[in-house]
Coordinates of C-alpha atoms in Angstrom, one line a residue:
M1 CA 9.7 55.8 10.6
A2 CA 8.4 59.4 10.5
T3 CA 9.2 62.2 8.0
A4 CA 9.1 65.9 8.6
N5 CA 6.3 67.9 6.9
S6 CA 5.7 71.6 6.5
T7 CA 3.2 73.3 8.9
V8 CA 0.2 70.9 9.2
Q9 CA -2.2 70.2 12.1
C10 CA -1.2 67.6 14.6
S11 CA -3.7 64.7 14.7
V12 CA -3.7 64.8 18.5
C13 CA -3.7 68.5 19.6
N14 CA -4.9 70.0 16.3
K15 CA -2.2 72.7 16.5
E16 CA -0.6 73.9 13.3
N17 CA 3.1 73.3 13.7
T18 CA 5.9 71.5 12.1
T19 CA 4.6 67.9 12.1
Y20 CA 5.9 64.4 11.4
L21 CA 4.1 61.9 9.2
C22 CA 4.0 58.3 10.6
R23 CA 4.1 56.0 7.7
G24 CA 2.6 53.2 9.8
C25 CA -0.7 54.9 10.6
S26 CA -0.5 57.8 8.0
K27 CA -1.1 60.4 10.7
D28 CA 0.7 63.7 11.4
Y29 CA 2.1 64.4 14.9
C30 CA 3.8 67.4 16.4
F31 CA 7.2 66.6 18.0
H32 CA 5.7 66.2 21.5
H33 CA 2.9 63.9 20.4
L34 CA 5.2 62.0 18.1
K35 CA 7.4 61.1 21.1
E36 CA 4.3 60.0 22.9
H37 CA 3.2 58.0 19.8
R38 CA 6.5 56.3 19.6
Q39 CA 6.3 55.4 23.3
N40 CA 3.0 53.8 22.8
L41 CA 4.4 51.8 19.9
H42 CA 7.3 50.6 22.1
K43 CA 4.7 49.5 24.7
E44 CA 2.9 47.4 22.0
L45 CA 6.1 45.9 20.9
D46 CA 7.0 45.0 24.5
G47 CA 3.6 43.4 24.8
I48 CA 4.1 41.3 21.7
I49 CA 7.6 40.2 23.0
S50 CA 6.1 39.3 26.3
D51 CA 3.3 37.2 24.6
H52 CA 6.0 35.5 22.5
Q53 CA 8.0 34.7 25.6
Q54 CA 5.0 33.2 27.3
F55 CA 4.2 31.1 24.3
Q56 CA 7.8 30.0 24.1
Q57 CA 7.5 28.9 27.7
K58 CA 4.4 26.9 27.0
I59 CA 6.2 25.2 24.1
N60 CA 9.2 24.3 26.3
Q61 CA 6.8 22.9 29.0
Q62 CA 5.0 20.8 26.5
K63 CA 8.3 19.4 25.2
Q64 CA 9.6 18.7 28.7
N65 CA 6.3 17.2 29.9
P66 CA 4.4 15.7 26.8
H67 CA 2.3 13.5 29.1
N68 CA 0.7 16.5 30.8
S69 CA -1.4 17.4 27.8
S70 CA -5.2 17.4 28.2
L71 CA -5.5 14.6 25.6
I72 CA -3.0 12.4 27.4
K73 CA -4.8 13.1 30.7
E74 CA -8.1 12.1 29.0
I75 CA -6.6 8.8 27.8
N76 CA -5.2 8.2 31.3
Q77 CA -8.7 8.8 32.8
W78 CA -10.3 6.4 30.4
E79 CA -7.7 3.8 31.3
T80 CA -8.3 4.2 35.0
N81 CA -12.1 4.0 34.6
A82 CA -11.9 1.0 32.3
I83 CA -9.5 -0.9 34.7
E84 CA -11.8 0.0 37.7
K85 CA -14.8 -1.4 35.8
I86 CA -12.9 -4.6 34.9
L87 CA -11.8 -5.1 38.5
Q88 CA -15.2 -4.5 40.0
T89 CA -16.9 -7.0 37.6
A90 CA -14.2 -9.6 38.1
Q91 CA -14.6 -9.3 41.9
Q92 CA -18.4 -9.7 41.6
C93 CA -18.0 -12.8 39.5
R94 CA -15.5 -14.3 42.0
E95 CA -18.0 -13.8 44.8
T96 CA -20.8 -15.3 42.8
V97 CA -18.7 -18.4 41.9
I98 CA -17.7 -18.9 45.6
K99 CA -21.3 -18.6 46.8
L100 CA -22.6 -21.0 44.2
T101 CA -19.9 -23.6 44.8
Q102 CA -20.1 -23.4 48.6
K103 CA -23.7 -24.7 48.8
P104 CA -23.1 -28.2 47.4
S105 CA -19.8 -28.4 49.2
N106 CA -21.4 -27.7 52.6
G107 CA -23.9 -30.6 52.1
I108 CA -21.1 -33.0 51.1
E109 CA -19.0 -32.0 54.0
K110 CA -22.0 -32.7 56.4
E111 CA -22.5 -36.2 54.9
F112 CA -18.7 -36.8 55.2
I113 CA -18.7 -35.9 58.9
E114 CA -21.7 -38.2 59.6
L115 CA -19.9 -41.0 57.9
F116 CA -16.7 -40.3 59.9
K117 CA -18.8 -40.6 63.2
K118 CA -20.3 -43.9 62.0
L119 CA -16.8 -45.3 61.3
K120 CA -15.6 -44.3 64.8
E121 CA -18.7 -45.8 66.4
I122 CA -18.3 -49.2 64.7
R123 CA -14.6 -49.4 65.6
R124 CA -15.3 -48.5 69.2
E125 CA -18.1 -51.1 69.6
N126 CA -16.2 -53.6 67.5
E127 CA -19.5 -54.8 66.1
F128 CA -19.4 -55.1 62.2
N129 CA -19.4 -57.6 59.5
E130 CA -19.0 -57.8 55.7
I131 CA -22.4 -56.3 55.1
D132 CA -21.6 -53.2 57.3
L133 CA -18.2 -52.7 55.5
K134 CA -19.8 -52.9 52.1
H135 CA -22.4 -50.4 53.1
L136 CA -19.8 -48.0 54.4
Q137 CA -17.7 -48.4 51.3
L138 CA -20.6 -47.6 49.0
K139 CA -21.5 -44.5 51.1
L140 CA -17.9 -43.2 50.8
T141 CA -17.8 -43.8 47.1
Q142 CA -21.1 -42.0 46.7
I143 CA -19.8 -38.9 48.6
T144 CA -16.6 -38.9 46.6
E145 CA -18.4 -39.1 43.3
E146 CA -20.8 -36.3 44.3
F147 CA -17.8 -34.1 45.4
L148 CA -16.0 -34.7 42.1
L149 CA -19.1 -34.2 39.9
P150 CA -18.7 -31.2 37.6
T151 CA -20.8 -28.2 38.5
N152 CA -23.3 -26.6 36.0
I153 CA -21.6 -23.3 36.5
S154 CA -19.7 -21.7 33.5
I155 CA -18.3 -18.3 32.5
Q156 CA -20.1 -16.5 29.7
Q157 CA -18.6 -13.6 27.8
G158 CA -20.9 -11.0 26.3
S159 CA -21.0 -10.4 22.6
Q160 CA -21.0 -6.6 23.0
E161 CA -18.2 -4.4 24.0
F162 CA -17.6 -4.4 27.7
I163 CA -15.9 -1.0 27.7
N164 CA -16.1 1.9 25.3
K165 CA -13.2 1.8 22.9
I166 CA -11.3 5.0 22.2
S167 CA -9.2 6.0 19.3
V168 CA -7.1 9.0 18.2
I169 CA -8.5 10.9 15.2
S170 CA -6.4 13.7 13.6
S171 CA -7.5 15.9 10.7
L172 CA -3.8 16.6 10.1
E173 CA -3.1 13.1 8.7
P174 CA -2.2 13.4 5.0
V175 CA -4.5 11.8 2.4
V176 CA -2.5 10.1 -0.3
K177 CA -4.0 10.9 -3.7
T178 CA -2.6 11.2 -7.1
K179 CA -2.5 14.7 -8.6
L180 CA -2.8 15.3 -12.2
N181 CA 0.1 17.7 -12.2
N182 CA 2.6 15.3 -10.7
W183 CA 4.3 14.9 -14.1
K184 CA 4.9 17.4 -16.9
Q185 CA 2.4 16.9 -19.6
H186 CA 4.8 17.2 -22.6
G187 CA 7.0 14.1 -23.1
I188 CA 10.7 14.2 -24.1
I189 CA 11.8 11.8 -26.8
S190 CA 14.2 9.3 -25.2
G191 CA 14.3 6.7 -28.0
G192 CA 13.3 6.6 -31.7
G193 CA 11.3 9.5 -32.9
N194 CA 12.9 9.5 -36.3
G195 CA 10.2 7.8 -38.3
Q196 CA 9.6 4.0 -38.7
G197 CA 12.7 2.1 -39.7
N198 CA 15.5 -0.3 -38.8
Q199 CA 18.4 2.2 -38.4
T200 CA 20.0 2.6 -35.0
N201 CA 18.1 5.9 -34.4
Q202 CA 14.8 4.4 -35.4
L203 CA 12.2 1.9 -34.0
F204 CA 9.5 -0.2 -35.7
C205 CA 6.3 -0.8 -33.6
P206 CA 8.1 -1.1 -30.2
E207 CA 6.2 -2.9 -27.4
G208 CA 7.7 -3.6 -24.0
I209 CA 10.3 -1.5 -22.1
V210 CA 12.4 -1.7 -19.0
I211 CA 15.0 0.7 -17.5
D212 CA 18.0 0.0 -15.3
H213 CA 19.6 2.0 -12.4
Q214 CA 21.8 3.9 -14.9
N215 CA 18.7 5.0 -16.8
N216 CA 19.6 2.9 -19.8
I217 CA 16.4 1.9 -21.6
F218 CA 15.8 -1.6 -23.0
I219 CA 13.2 -1.8 -25.8
A220 CA 11.5 -4.8 -27.3
D221 CA 11.6 -3.5 -30.9
F222 CA 8.8 -5.8 -32.2
G223 CA 8.9 -4.9 -35.9
N224 CA 12.7 -5.1 -36.2
N225 CA 12.9 -8.4 -34.3
R226 CA 15.5 -7.1 -31.9
I227 CA 16.1 -5.7 -28.4
V228 CA 17.7 -2.3 -28.4
E229 CA 19.5 -0.6 -25.5
W230 CA 19.2 3.2 -25.6
K231 CA 21.6 4.8 -23.2
S232 CA 20.7 7.9 -21.3
H233 CA 20.9 11.1 -23.4
S234 CA 22.0 9.1 -26.5
N235 CA 20.7 9.9 -30.0
N236 CA 21.1 6.2 -31.1
G237 CA 20.3 2.8 -29.8
Q238 CA 22.5 -0.3 -29.7
I239 CA 21.3 -3.7 -30.8
I240 CA 22.0 -6.1 -28.0
A241 CA 19.8 -9.1 -29.0
G242 CA 18.5 -10.3 -32.4
G243 CA 18.3 -8.0 -35.4
N244 CA 20.6 -10.1 -37.6
R245 CA 18.4 -13.0 -38.7
N246 CA 14.7 -13.5 -38.3
D247 CA 15.1 -16.9 -36.6
Q248 CA 17.0 -15.3 -33.7
L249 CA 14.1 -13.2 -32.5
R250 CA 10.7 -12.9 -34.1
G251 CA 8.3 -10.3 -32.8
P252 CA 9.7 -9.7 -29.2
R253 CA 7.0 -8.2 -27.1
D254 CA 8.6 -7.7 -23.7
V255 CA 12.0 -7.8 -22.0
I256 CA 13.4 -8.1 -18.4
V257 CA 17.0 -7.2 -17.3
D258 CA 18.1 -10.0 -14.9
I259 CA 20.9 -8.4 -12.9
T260 CA 21.9 -11.6 -11.0
T261 CA 22.8 -13.4 -14.3
N262 CA 23.7 -10.3 -16.3
S263 CA 21.3 -11.4 -19.0
L264 CA 18.0 -10.5 -20.7
I265 CA 14.8 -12.5 -20.5
I266 CA 12.9 -12.0 -23.7
S267 CA 9.3 -12.7 -24.7
D268 CA 10.1 -14.1 -28.2
S269 CA 6.4 -14.2 -29.1
L270 CA 6.3 -15.3 -32.8
N271 CA 8.9 -18.0 -32.1
R272 CA 6.6 -19.2 -29.2
R273 CA 9.2 -19.2 -26.5
I274 CA 10.9 -17.3 -23.7
I275 CA 14.7 -17.1 -24.0
R276 CA 17.6 -15.9 -21.8
W277 CA 20.1 -13.9 -23.7
S278 CA 23.5 -13.3 -22.2
R279 CA 24.7 -9.7 -22.2
Q280 CA 28.4 -10.8 -22.0
N281 CA 28.1 -13.3 -24.9
Q282 CA 25.4 -12.4 -27.4
I283 CA 25.9 -15.8 -29.1
K284 CA 24.9 -17.6 -25.9
Q285 CA 21.2 -18.2 -25.7
Q286 CA 19.0 -20.4 -23.5
I287 CA 15.4 -21.4 -24.2
L288 CA 13.6 -21.2 -20.8
I289 CA 10.0 -21.9 -21.9
S290 CA 8.8 -23.4 -25.2
D291 CA 5.4 -23.6 -27.0
I292 CA 3.8 -20.5 -25.5
V293 CA 2.3 -17.5 -27.2
C294 CA 4.0 -15.2 -24.7
F295 CA 3.3 -11.5 -24.2
G296 CA 4.1 -9.8 -20.9
L297 CA 6.9 -10.8 -18.5
A298 CA 7.6 -10.1 -14.8
I299 CA 10.0 -11.5 -12.2
D300 CA 9.6 -11.4 -8.4
K301 CA 12.5 -10.0 -6.5
K302 CA 12.3 -12.6 -3.7
N303 CA 12.3 -15.9 -5.4
R304 CA 13.3 -14.9 -8.9
F305 CA 10.3 -16.7 -10.4
I306 CA 9.4 -15.7 -13.9
Y307 CA 5.7 -14.8 -14.7
V308 CA 4.5 -15.1 -18.3
S309 CA 1.1 -14.1 -19.7
D310 CA -0.1 -16.5 -22.4
W311 CA -2.1 -14.6 -25.0
E312 CA -3.5 -17.8 -26.6
K313 CA -4.5 -19.7 -23.5
H314 CA -5.8 -16.7 -21.6
E315 CA -3.7 -17.4 -18.5
V316 CA -0.6 -16.4 -16.6
R317 CA 1.9 -19.0 -15.4
R318 CA 4.7 -18.8 -12.9
W319 CA 7.9 -20.6 -13.7
K320 CA 10.9 -21.5 -11.6
E321 CA 14.3 -23.0 -12.7
G322 CA 13.9 -26.4 -14.2
D323 CA 10.1 -26.2 -14.3
E324 CA 8.6 -27.9 -17.4
R325 CA 4.9 -26.8 -17.2
G326 CA 4.8 -23.9 -14.7
T327 CA 2.0 -23.1 -12.3
I328 CA -1.1 -21.2 -13.3
V329 CA -1.5 -18.2 -11.1
A330 CA -4.2 -16.3 -13.0
G331 CA -6.9 -17.4 -15.5
G332 CA -6.6 -20.9 -16.9
H333 CA -10.4 -21.4 -17.1
G334 CA -10.7 -20.5 -20.8
K335 CA -11.5 -17.2 -22.4
G336 CA -14.1 -15.2 -20.5
D337 CA -15.0 -12.3 -18.2
R338 CA -15.6 -14.1 -15.0
F339 CA -13.3 -13.4 -12.0
N340 CA -11.4 -16.6 -12.6
Q341 CA -11.0 -15.9 -16.3
L342 CA -9.0 -13.7 -18.7
D343 CA -9.4 -12.6 -22.3
H344 CA -6.1 -12.1 -24.0
P345 CA -3.8 -10.9 -21.2
T346 CA -1.0 -8.6 -22.2
F347 CA 1.4 -6.9 -19.7
I348 CA 1.8 -8.0 -16.1
F349 CA 3.3 -6.8 -12.8
V350 CA 4.2 -8.6 -9.6
D351 CA 4.4 -6.6 -6.3
K352 CA 6.4 -7.2 -3.1
D353 CA 3.6 -9.4 -1.7
D354 CA 3.6 -11.6 -4.8
S355 CA 0.3 -10.2 -5.9
L356 CA -0.1 -10.3 -9.6
Y357 CA -1.6 -7.5 -11.7
V358 CA -2.8 -8.4 -15.2
S359 CA -3.8 -6.1 -18.1
D360 CA -6.9 -8.1 -19.2
C361 CA -7.0 -6.6 -22.7
E362 CA -10.3 -7.6 -24.3
N363 CA -12.1 -7.4 -21.0
H364 CA -10.9 -3.8 -20.8
R365 CA -9.8 -4.1 -17.1
V366 CA -6.9 -4.7 -14.8
M367 CA -7.1 -7.7 -12.5
K368 CA -5.3 -8.3 -9.3
W369 CA -4.7 -11.9 -8.2
K370 CA -3.3 -12.2 -4.7
K371 CA -0.8 -15.0 -4.0
N372 CA -2.5 -18.4 -4.3
A373 CA -5.9 -16.8 -5.1
K374 CA -8.5 -18.9 -7.0
E375 CA -9.9 -15.7 -8.7
G376 CA -8.9 -12.1 -9.2
I377 CA -10.5 -8.8 -8.4
V378 CA -11.0 -5.8 -10.7
V379 CA -8.8 -2.9 -9.7
A380 CA -9.1 -0.7 -12.8
G381 CA -11.8 -0.5 -15.5
G382 CA -14.2 -3.4 -15.8
N383 CA -17.1 -1.2 -17.0
G384 CA -16.9 -2.1 -20.6
K385 CA -14.8 -0.5 -23.4
G386 CA -15.0 3.2 -23.3
S387 CA -13.2 6.5 -22.7
S388 CA -14.8 7.7 -19.4
L389 CA -12.8 7.8 -16.2
K390 CA -14.5 4.6 -15.2
Q391 CA -13.4 2.7 -18.3
L392 CA -10.4 1.4 -20.2
S393 CA -9.9 0.4 -23.8
Q394 CA -7.5 -2.5 -24.3
P395 CA -5.1 -1.8 -21.4
A396 CA -1.4 -2.5 -22.0
G397 CA 1.7 -1.7 -19.9
L398 CA 1.2 -1.4 -16.2
I399 CA 3.2 -0.8 -13.0
V400 CA 2.3 -0.4 -9.3
D401 CA 4.2 1.9 -7.0
D402 CA 5.0 1.4 -3.3
L403 CA 1.7 3.0 -2.3
G404 CA -0.3 0.6 -4.3
R405 CA -1.3 3.1 -7.0
I406 CA -1.8 1.3 -10.3
Y407 CA -0.5 3.1 -13.5
V408 CA -1.9 1.5 -16.7
V409 CA -1.5 2.4 -20.3
D410 CA -4.9 2.9 -21.8
N411 CA -4.0 1.9 -25.3
G412 CA -7.2 2.6 -27.1
N413 CA -7.7 6.0 -25.5
D414 CA -4.1 7.1 -26.1
R415 CA -3.5 8.0 -22.4
V416 CA -1.9 6.7 -19.2
M417 CA -4.2 6.4 -16.1
C418 CA -3.8 6.0 -12.4
W419 CA -6.1 3.9 -10.3
C420 CA -6.2 3.2 -6.6
E421 CA -7.6 -0.1 -5.5
G422 CA -11.3 0.3 -4.5
D423 CA -11.8 3.5 -6.5
T424 CA -14.7 3.6 -9.0
E425 CA -12.8 5.7 -11.5
G426 CA -9.2 6.6 -12.4
E427 CA -7.3 9.8 -13.2
I428 CA -5.6 10.7 -16.4
V429 CA -1.9 11.1 -15.8
V430 CA -0.6 12.0 -19.2
G431 CA -2.0 11.9 -22.7
G432 CA -5.7 12.0 -23.3
H433 CA -5.4 14.9 -25.8
G434 CA -6.4 12.8 -28.8
K435 CA -4.3 10.6 -31.1
G436 CA -1.3 12.4 -32.5
E437 CA 2.4 13.0 -32.6
K438 CA 2.7 16.2 -30.6
S439 CA 4.7 16.0 -27.3
N440 CA 1.5 15.9 -25.3
Q441 CA -0.1 13.3 -27.4
L442 CA 0.2 9.5 -27.8
N443 CA -0.7 7.0 -30.6
Y444 CA -1.6 3.6 -29.3
P445 CA 0.9 3.5 -26.4
T446 CA 2.0 0.1 -25.1
G447 CA 4.8 -0.4 -22.6
L448 CA 5.4 1.6 -19.4
T449 CA 8.2 1.9 -16.8
F450 CA 9.6 4.2 -14.1
D451 CA 13.2 5.2 -13.4
D452 CA 14.6 5.7 -9.9
E453 CA 13.5 9.4 -9.7
K454 CA 9.9 8.4 -10.5
N455 CA 10.0 9.9 -14.0
F456 CA 8.1 7.5 -16.3
Y457 CA 8.6 6.3 -19.8
V458 CA 5.9 5.4 -22.3
V459 CA 6.3 3.3 -25.4
D460 CA 4.5 5.4 -28.1
W461 CA 3.8 2.5 -30.4
G462 CA 2.1 4.3 -33.3
N463 CA 4.8 7.1 -33.3
D464 CA 7.7 4.6 -33.1
R465 CA 9.2 6.5 -30.1
I466 CA 9.8 6.4 -26.4
L467 CA 8.6 9.4 -24.4
K468 CA 9.9 10.4 -21.0
Y469 CA 7.6 12.3 -18.6
E470 CA 9.5 14.2 -15.9
K471 CA 8.1 14.4 -12.4
Y472 CA 7.6 17.8 -10.9
S473 CA 9.9 18.5 -7.9
D474 CA 8.2 17.8 -4.5

């Protein structure tokens, strides 16, 4: 757009006259040259429109004929060349085999013809006896065996690639990597946080945690010998197991919500047992496993097998309904730091492939045991106790997402870390700001879980509270 000025020189003809300022190029034009300037601008606009239309035509052509791209043509040419090379080599080998097999066949055929002539001659002359017949029979047998004798020809395949392989490489493929800012760094109190105690708005050294699809939190309230359900956005919890007498529950460390039976599976550690607690009838209890210093629990979705880490025997066992001893699936070779050993395992996790992940507490590492494996592999930590990104200190709660990323509570370092299998170091997800009670701090955290929106919840053991860390919107 142009605006009229007082008498100023035109930038084209240099004549002083009433001029118009072009805001685009900041030059002054007289009326005549302003008109000319606008015409030039229209020509440029028409050129841009024309280029746009040509580009649109190319896009439409590519959509209609995707196989005509130069890359597809290159693949087709490779295919043609490879097939031609295979056909040529195959034909050469056929010709060689025919040539090699014809030589002995020609000699046998010659002997066969001579024998046929001899037989005709004997029949015609009618002069033969047993000796002649025996000689003829032996000759026929000899020719037959020679014909059927296997050749010393074989097909040998080379150990190197016969044709050059091709593959498609794209720099546009996304690299999946955890980012430190995926979650807000200040947690929201979603349970407890009112000091240590046994009131319904308090917790006492909580340990394990799980959350259902309605975002109701189930907490193993270790110090209060109870399981508490904390409904979403509630200021108080509800006791749903234990809490009345010490012999009901003593020091529960972990809990699972079993939807199929509408019950809780509880690691009742100080009573040395695993129990099933009905959510419909709180009086109804069932002892599933006895005489075990149980810590962490897990259940696989496919077979509904229960996995239990045994703190005392340094092993993890898998149990199915009616099982009396269970099956060792990790450790079981005494206390130690070898790949087939554990040292005080705590929390565990089972993925969709039945691979087991174990927080190997006193070895300061997380171990992965594939289904039926005789020993595990280190997938986090394993470089001694410490606070560097390569180390863990008494790992606790852990969970593995659908991409195989391992989230583990680094208890001794008051942080939660993320590791990818094969990485030499992890990343701090939340915490790591020193021990404390601020919203961005933790104090000996233990349990860990995700909700359906991938917000995660951390049991802040030393502060007797549950913190929710919200995920940033994608």
